Amino acid sequence: MTPIYIESGSKRVFACALDWPGWCRADRTEAAAMAALGAYAARYAVVAKEAGIKFPIKSASEFTVVDRIPGSGTTDFGAPCAWPPSDGERLTPTEADRFASLLEASWTVFDRVVSGAPASLRKGPRGGGRDRDEIVRHVIDAEGAYAPKIGIRGTAPAELRRTILETLRGSVVPLKVAEKGWPPRYAARRMAWHVLDHAWEIEDRRE
């Protein structure tokens, strides 16, 4: 069974796969969030394949909840913001490389989706939603904001993704997480979630 943790706000609940960065979905209740996570297994399998990592698609909706943690207003706003205690554990070199590889694959999938998408995307029922290039800028800006969470500062945008991957692959000893910083496991999970959430949004909103 796939180990997951539940992050609960007052209005929204996230179900996140502990060992599969980016495979994290939300809904109004814990049961609904877990159902959404299972429904996205096939889409996440594309990421695992890109990373060259075998994904257990046949059992990908069989979950075991290993932690339940409180969320915050950020959770209710629509983004995961908390991490389980196990994220503070030391990463082995194999684990660090695996997490980095899945994040890198998430970027590759996002870039491929963007390259095949029209500039204008279908609007929501109230006319909302960013178009393709606005989403790309948003993702890039977010990565610039995420980088200091793992100690990266002053890196040119063109080098940022490479530096993030190098930092994650080098995090095989317990890092001293700065105030308001992120442990490496959570950093990979949050970054991959954000880029895949927007990749899947673009796929769903193609005209």
PDB file of C-alpha atoms in Angstrom:
ATOM      1  CA  MET A   1       0.000   0.000   0.000  1.00  0.00           C
ATOM      2  CA  THR A   2       1.121   3.533  -0.744  1.00  0.00           C
ATOM      3  CA  PRO A   3       1.972   5.527   2.409  1.00  0.00           C
ATOM      4  CA  ILE A   4       0.325   8.941   2.451  1.00  0.00           C
ATOM      5  CA  TYR A   5      -0.237  11.733   4.938  1.00  0.00           C
ATOM      6  CA  ILE A   6      -3.260  13.940   5.397  1.00  0.00           C
ATOM      7  CA  GLU A   7      -3.016  17.710   5.851  1.00  0.00           C
ATOM      8  CA  SER A   8      -6.292  19.175   7.080  1.00  0.00           C
ATOM      9  CA  GLY A   9      -7.410  22.771   7.066  1.00  0.00           C
ATOM     10  CA  SER A  10     -10.857  23.960   8.076  1.00  0.00           C
ATOM     11  CA  LYS A  11     -12.183  23.945   4.497  1.00  0.00           C
ATOM     12  CA  ARG A  12      -9.746  21.860   2.464  1.00  0.00           C
ATOM     13  CA  VAL A  13      -7.846  18.609   2.945  1.00  0.00           C
ATOM     14  CA  PHE A  14      -4.736  17.406   1.098  1.00  0.00           C
ATOM     15  CA  ALA A  15      -3.742  13.785   0.618  1.00  0.00           C
ATOM     16  CA  CYS A  16      -0.059  13.507  -0.298  1.00  0.00           C
ATOM     17  CA  ALA A  17       2.010  10.468  -1.209  1.00  0.00           C
ATOM     18  CA  LEU A  18       4.973  10.378   1.125  1.00  0.00           C
ATOM     19  CA  ASP A  19       7.500   8.976  -1.356  1.00  0.00           C
ATOM     20  CA  TRP A  20       6.188  10.339  -4.663  1.00  0.00           C
ATOM     21  CA  PRO A  21       6.901  14.089  -4.895  1.00  0.00           C
ATOM     22  CA  GLY A  22       4.118  15.886  -6.738  1.00  0.00           C
ATOM     23  CA  TRP A  23       1.436  13.243  -6.247  1.00  0.00           C
ATOM     24  CA  CYS A  24      -0.783  15.281  -3.937  1.00  0.00           C
ATOM     25  CA  ARG A  25      -4.437  16.233  -4.358  1.00  0.00           C
ATOM     26  CA  ALA A  26      -7.031  18.106  -2.354  1.00  0.00           C
ATOM     27  CA  ASP A  27     -10.750  18.165  -1.737  1.00  0.00           C
ATOM     28  CA  ARG A  28     -13.228  19.132   0.967  1.00  0.00           C
ATOM     29  CA  THR A  29     -12.893  15.957   3.046  1.00  0.00           C
ATOM     30  CA  GLU A  30     -10.242  13.367   3.774  1.00  0.00           C
ATOM     31  CA  ALA A  31     -12.117  10.654   1.877  1.00  0.00           C
ATOM     32  CA  ALA A  32     -12.621  12.893  -1.138  1.00  0.00           C
ATOM     33  CA  ALA A  33      -8.960  13.946  -1.150  1.00  0.00           C
ATOM     34  CA  MET A  34      -7.854  10.317  -1.082  1.00  0.00           C
ATOM     35  CA  ALA A  35     -10.241   9.524  -3.935  1.00  0.00           C
ATOM     36  CA  ALA A  36      -8.804  12.419  -5.931  1.00  0.00           C
ATOM     37  CA  LEU A  37      -5.279  11.178  -5.264  1.00  0.00           C
ATOM     38  CA  GLY A  38      -6.213   7.762  -6.616  1.00  0.00           C
ATOM     39  CA  ALA A  39      -7.893   9.309  -9.649  1.00  0.00           C
ATOM     40  CA  TYR A  40      -4.640  11.067 -10.559  1.00  0.00           C
ATOM     41  CA  ALA A  41      -2.477   7.950 -10.337  1.00  0.00           C
ATOM     42  CA  ALA A  42      -2.402   7.415 -14.101  1.00  0.00           C
ATOM     43  CA  ARG A  43      -1.399  11.022 -14.689  1.00  0.00           C
ATOM     44  CA  TYR A  44       1.361  10.781 -12.112  1.00  0.00           C
ATOM     45  CA  ALA A  45       2.597   7.541 -13.677  1.00  0.00           C
ATOM     46  CA  VAL A  46       3.765   9.647 -16.629  1.00  0.00           C
ATOM     47  CA  VAL A  47       6.095  11.517 -14.274  1.00  0.00           C
ATOM     48  CA  ALA A  48       7.497   8.329 -12.765  1.00  0.00           C
ATOM     49  CA  LYS A  49       8.095   6.912 -16.240  1.00  0.00           C
ATOM     50  CA  GLU A  50       9.923  10.101 -17.243  1.00  0.00           C
ATOM     51  CA  ALA A  51      12.157   9.650 -14.185  1.00  0.00           C
ATOM     52  CA  GLY A  52      12.777   5.990 -15.026  1.00  0.00           C
ATOM     53  CA  ILE A  53      11.181   4.843 -11.769  1.00  0.00           C
ATOM     54  CA  LYS A  54       8.680   2.002 -11.656  1.00  0.00           C
ATOM     55  CA  PHE A  55       5.266   3.193 -10.475  1.00  0.00           C
ATOM     56  CA  PRO A  56       2.807   0.683  -8.941  1.00  0.00           C
ATOM     57  CA  ILE A  57      -0.154   1.778 -11.043  1.00  0.00           C
ATOM     58  CA  LYS A  58      -2.235  -1.327 -10.237  1.00  0.00           C
ATOM     59  CA  SER A  59      -2.146  -0.606  -6.501  1.00  0.00           C
ATOM     60  CA  ALA A  60      -1.856   3.161  -6.680  1.00  0.00           C
ATOM     61  CA  SER A  61      -5.241   3.746  -5.055  1.00  0.00           C
ATOM     62  CA  GLU A  62      -4.515   1.505  -2.057  1.00  0.00           C
ATOM     63  CA  PHE A  63      -3.365   3.913   0.620  1.00  0.00           C
ATOM     64  CA  THR A  64      -2.251   3.708   4.204  1.00  0.00           C
ATOM     65  CA  VAL A  65      -2.373   6.947   6.193  1.00  0.00           C
ATOM     66  CA  VAL A  66       0.846   7.248   8.178  1.00  0.00           C
ATOM     67  CA  ASP A  67       0.296  10.775   9.510  1.00  0.00           C
ATOM     68  CA  ARG A  68      -2.433  13.339   9.965  1.00  0.00           C
ATOM     69  CA  ILE A  69      -1.192  16.891  10.407  1.00  0.00           C
ATOM     70  CA  PRO A  70      -2.953  20.234  10.846  1.00  0.00           C
ATOM     71  CA  GLY A  71      -2.945  22.685   7.981  1.00  0.00           C
ATOM     72  CA  SER A  72      -3.501  26.439   7.986  1.00  0.00           C
ATOM     73  CA  GLY A  73      -5.042  29.212   5.963  1.00  0.00           C
ATOM     74  CA  THR A  74      -2.611  28.274   3.188  1.00  0.00           C
ATOM     75  CA  THR A  75      -4.130  24.804   3.094  1.00  0.00           C
ATOM     76  CA  ASP A  76      -7.605  26.301   2.735  1.00  0.00           C
ATOM     77  CA  PHE A  77      -6.306  28.694   0.066  1.00  0.00           C
ATOM     78  CA  GLY A  78      -5.268  25.667  -2.009  1.00  0.00           C
ATOM     79  CA  ALA A  79      -1.618  24.814  -1.349  1.00  0.00           C
ATOM     80  CA  PRO A  80      -0.037  22.204   0.933  1.00  0.00           C
ATOM     81  CA  CYS A  81       2.029  23.935   3.605  1.00  0.00           C
ATOM     82  CA  ALA A  82       2.878  21.419   6.340  1.00  0.00           C
ATOM     83  CA  TRP A  83       5.045  18.337   6.524  1.00  0.00           C
ATOM     84  CA  PRO A  84       5.060  15.160   8.606  1.00  0.00           C
ATOM     85  CA  PRO A  85       7.761  14.507  11.237  1.00  0.00           C
ATOM     86  CA  SER A  86       9.371  11.875   9.003  1.00  0.00           C
ATOM     87  CA  ASP A  87      10.456  14.624   6.591  1.00  0.00           C
ATOM     88  CA  GLY A  88      13.164  15.501   9.115  1.00  0.00           C
ATOM     89  CA  GLU A  89      14.802  12.100   8.768  1.00  0.00           C
ATOM     90  CA  ARG A  90      18.132  11.715   7.047  1.00  0.00           C
ATOM     91  CA  LEU A  91      18.046  10.999   3.314  1.00  0.00           C
ATOM     92  CA  THR A  92      20.200   8.238   1.908  1.00  0.00           C
ATOM     93  CA  PRO A  93      22.021   9.020  -1.360  1.00  0.00           C
ATOM     94  CA  THR A  94      19.534   6.783  -3.185  1.00  0.00           C
ATOM     95  CA  GLU A  95      16.548   8.578  -1.658  1.00  0.00           C
ATOM     96  CA  ALA A  96      17.989  12.015  -2.388  1.00  0.00           C
ATOM     97  CA  ASP A  97      18.596  11.100  -6.016  1.00  0.00           C
ATOM     98  CA  ARG A  98      15.115   9.603  -6.321  1.00  0.00           C
ATOM     99  CA  PHE A  99      13.377  12.696  -4.968  1.00  0.00           C
ATOM    100  CA  ALA A 100      15.466  14.957  -7.209  1.00  0.00           C
ATOM    101  CA  SER A 101      14.805  12.755 -10.244  1.00  0.00           C
ATOM    102  CA  LEU A 102      11.047  12.897  -9.732  1.00  0.00           C
ATOM    103  CA  LEU A 103      11.164  16.686  -9.349  1.00  0.00           C
ATOM    104  CA  GLU A 104      13.230  16.942 -12.516  1.00  0.00           C
ATOM    105  CA  ALA A 105      10.729  14.714 -14.325  1.00  0.00           C
ATOM    106  CA  SER A 106       7.913  16.967 -13.129  1.00  0.00           C
ATOM    107  CA  TRP A 107       9.623  19.934 -14.764  1.00  0.00           C
ATOM    108  CA  THR A 108      10.097  17.947 -17.966  1.00  0.00           C
ATOM    109  CA  VAL A 109       6.413  16.996 -18.050  1.00  0.00           C
ATOM    110  CA  PHE A 110       5.392  20.603 -17.395  1.00  0.00           C
ATOM    111  CA  ASP A 111       7.626  21.933 -20.175  1.00  0.00           C
ATOM    112  CA  ARG A 112       6.242  19.325 -22.591  1.00  0.00           C
ATOM    113  CA  VAL A 113       2.646  20.217 -21.720  1.00  0.00           C
ATOM    114  CA  VAL A 114       3.408  23.910 -22.187  1.00  0.00           C
ATOM    115  CA  SER A 115       5.028  23.325 -25.580  1.00  0.00           C
ATOM    116  CA  GLY A 116       1.891  21.575 -26.823  1.00  0.00           C
ATOM    117  CA  ALA A 117      -0.638  24.027 -25.405  1.00  0.00           C
ATOM    118  CA  PRO A 118      -2.251  27.023 -27.107  1.00  0.00           C
ATOM    119  CA  ALA A 119      -1.466  30.485 -25.823  1.00  0.00           C
ATOM    120  CA  SER A 120      -5.090  31.028 -24.778  1.00  0.00           C
ATOM    121  CA  LEU A 121      -6.682  28.557 -22.393  1.00  0.00           C
ATOM    122  CA  ARG A 122     -10.349  27.945 -21.718  1.00  0.00           C
ATOM    123  CA  LYS A 123     -11.659  30.236 -18.999  1.00  0.00           C
ATOM    124  CA  GLY A 124     -13.523  29.146 -15.925  1.00  0.00           C
ATOM    125  CA  PRO A 125     -17.283  29.581 -15.489  1.00  0.00           C
ATOM    126  CA  ARG A 126     -16.694  33.142 -14.252  1.00  0.00           C
ATOM    127  CA  GLY A 127     -14.095  33.983 -16.873  1.00  0.00           C
ATOM    128  CA  GLY A 128     -11.123  33.392 -14.563  1.00  0.00           C
ATOM    129  CA  GLY A 129      -7.845  31.555 -15.011  1.00  0.00           C
ATOM    130  CA  ARG A 130      -4.415  32.435 -16.304  1.00  0.00           C
ATOM    131  CA  ASP A 131      -3.407  31.822 -19.916  1.00  0.00           C
ATOM    132  CA  ARG A 132      -0.428  29.620 -20.795  1.00  0.00           C
ATOM    133  CA  ASP A 133       2.374  32.174 -20.633  1.00  0.00           C
ATOM    134  CA  GLU A 134       1.028  33.664 -17.412  1.00  0.00           C
ATOM    135  CA  ILE A 135       1.116  30.202 -15.831  1.00  0.00           C
ATOM    136  CA  VAL A 136       4.708  29.713 -16.981  1.00  0.00           C
ATOM    137  CA  ARG A 137       5.750  33.040 -15.444  1.00  0.00           C
ATOM    138  CA  HIS A 138       3.926  32.153 -12.251  1.00  0.00           C
ATOM    139  CA  VAL A 139       5.721  28.799 -11.997  1.00  0.00           C
ATOM    140  CA  ILE A 140       9.121  30.390 -12.611  1.00  0.00           C
ATOM    141  CA  ASP A 141       8.437  33.136 -10.059  1.00  0.00           C
ATOM    142  CA  ALA A 142       7.345  30.540  -7.511  1.00  0.00           C
ATOM    143  CA  GLU A 143      10.544  28.553  -7.961  1.00  0.00           C
ATOM    144  CA  GLY A 144      12.498  31.723  -7.263  1.00  0.00           C
ATOM    145  CA  ALA A 145      10.538  32.120  -4.035  1.00  0.00           C
ATOM    146  CA  TYR A 146      10.961  28.457  -3.077  1.00  0.00           C
ATOM    147  CA  ALA A 147      14.738  28.343  -3.571  1.00  0.00           C
ATOM    148  CA  PRO A 148      15.667  30.292  -0.400  1.00  0.00           C
ATOM    149  CA  LYS A 149      13.631  27.761   1.588  1.00  0.00           C
ATOM    150  CA  ILE A 150      16.473  25.290   0.975  1.00  0.00           C
ATOM    151  CA  GLY A 151      19.286  27.821   1.283  1.00  0.00           C
ATOM    152  CA  ILE A 152      19.662  28.887  -2.370  1.00  0.00           C
ATOM    153  CA  ARG A 153      20.167  32.596  -2.915  1.00  0.00           C
ATOM    154  CA  GLY A 154      21.508  34.797  -5.667  1.00  0.00           C
ATOM    155  CA  THR A 155      21.200  32.184  -8.415  1.00  0.00           C
ATOM    156  CA  ALA A 156      20.363  33.299 -11.952  1.00  0.00           C
ATOM    157  CA  PRO A 157      16.957  32.047 -13.164  1.00  0.00           C
ATOM    158  CA  ALA A 158      18.599  30.061 -15.973  1.00  0.00           C
ATOM    159  CA  GLU A 159      20.622  28.097 -13.411  1.00  0.00           C
ATOM    160  CA  LEU A 160      18.000  27.787 -10.698  1.00  0.00           C
ATOM    161  CA  ARG A 161      16.534  24.385 -11.507  1.00  0.00           C
ATOM    162  CA  ARG A 162      19.975  22.826 -11.849  1.00  0.00           C
ATOM    163  CA  THR A 163      21.014  24.326  -8.519  1.00  0.00           C
ATOM    164  CA  ILE A 164      17.844  23.061  -6.820  1.00  0.00           C
ATOM    165  CA  LEU A 165      18.523  19.529  -8.062  1.00  0.00           C
ATOM    166  CA  GLU A 166      22.158  19.678  -6.960  1.00  0.00           C
ATOM    167  CA  THR A 167      21.069  20.895  -3.531  1.00  0.00           C
ATOM    168  CA  LEU A 168      18.522  18.108  -3.137  1.00  0.00           C
ATOM    169  CA  ARG A 169      20.962  15.444  -4.298  1.00  0.00           C
ATOM    170  CA  GLY A 170      23.497  16.777  -1.819  1.00  0.00           C
ATOM    171  CA  SER A 171      21.103  16.678   1.123  1.00  0.00           C
ATOM    172  CA  VAL A 172      22.166  13.256   2.392  1.00  0.00           C
ATOM    173  CA  VAL A 173      22.957  14.588   5.849  1.00  0.00           C
ATOM    174  CA  PRO A 174      20.408  16.333   8.052  1.00  0.00           C
ATOM    175  CA  LEU A 175      20.315  19.936   6.889  1.00  0.00           C
ATOM    176  CA  LYS A 176      19.871  22.676   9.425  1.00  0.00           C
ATOM    177  CA  VAL A 177      16.560  24.034   8.248  1.00  0.00           C
ATOM    178  CA  ALA A 178      16.526  27.803   8.515  1.00  0.00           C
ATOM    179  CA  GLU A 179      13.649  29.627  10.142  1.00  0.00           C
ATOM    180  CA  LYS A 180      10.704  29.362   7.751  1.00  0.00           C
ATOM    181  CA  GLY A 181      12.788  26.974   5.637  1.00  0.00           C
ATOM    182  CA  TRP A 182      11.844  23.548   4.284  1.00  0.00           C
ATOM    183  CA  PRO A 183      13.372  20.096   4.854  1.00  0.00           C
ATOM    184  CA  PRO A 184      14.557  18.502   1.579  1.00  0.00           C
ATOM    185  CA  ARG A 185      11.825  15.864   1.351  1.00  0.00           C
ATOM    186  CA  TYR A 186       9.093  18.440   1.716  1.00  0.00           C
ATOM    187  CA  ALA A 187      10.845  20.871  -0.639  1.00  0.00           C
ATOM    188  CA  ALA A 188      10.882  18.298  -3.433  1.00  0.00           C
ATOM    189  CA  ARG A 189       7.280  17.347  -2.713  1.00  0.00           C
ATOM    190  CA  ARG A 190       6.019  20.958  -2.658  1.00  0.00           C
ATOM    191  CA  MET A 191       7.919  22.051  -5.771  1.00  0.00           C
ATOM    192  CA  ALA A 192       6.799  19.011  -7.748  1.00  0.00           C
ATOM    193  CA  TRP A 193       3.203  19.459  -6.582  1.00  0.00           C
ATOM    194  CA  HIS A 194       3.149  23.067  -7.752  1.00  0.00           C
ATOM    195  CA  VAL A 195       4.542  22.448 -11.212  1.00  0.00           C
ATOM    196  CA  LEU A 196       2.367  19.372 -11.814  1.00  0.00           C
ATOM    197  CA  ASP A 197      -0.753  21.084 -10.519  1.00  0.00           C
ATOM    198  CA  HIS A 198      -0.269  23.700 -13.221  1.00  0.00           C
ATOM    199  CA  ALA A 199       0.715  21.160 -15.885  1.00  0.00           C
ATOM    200  CA  TRP A 200      -2.528  19.299 -15.250  1.00  0.00           C
ATOM    201  CA  GLU A 201      -4.445  22.579 -15.163  1.00  0.00           C
ATOM    202  CA  ILE A 202      -3.135  23.436 -18.638  1.00  0.00           C
ATOM    203  CA  GLU A 203      -4.082  19.973 -19.913  1.00  0.00           C
ATOM    204  CA  ASP A 204      -7.599  20.366 -18.538  1.00  0.00           C
ATOM    205  CA  ARG A 205      -8.066  23.900 -19.872  1.00  0.00           C
ATOM    206  CA  ARG A 206      -6.903  23.477 -23.453  1.00  0.00           C
ATOM    207  CA  GLU A 207      -9.366  25.053 -25.874  1.00  0.00           C
TER     208      GLU A 207
END
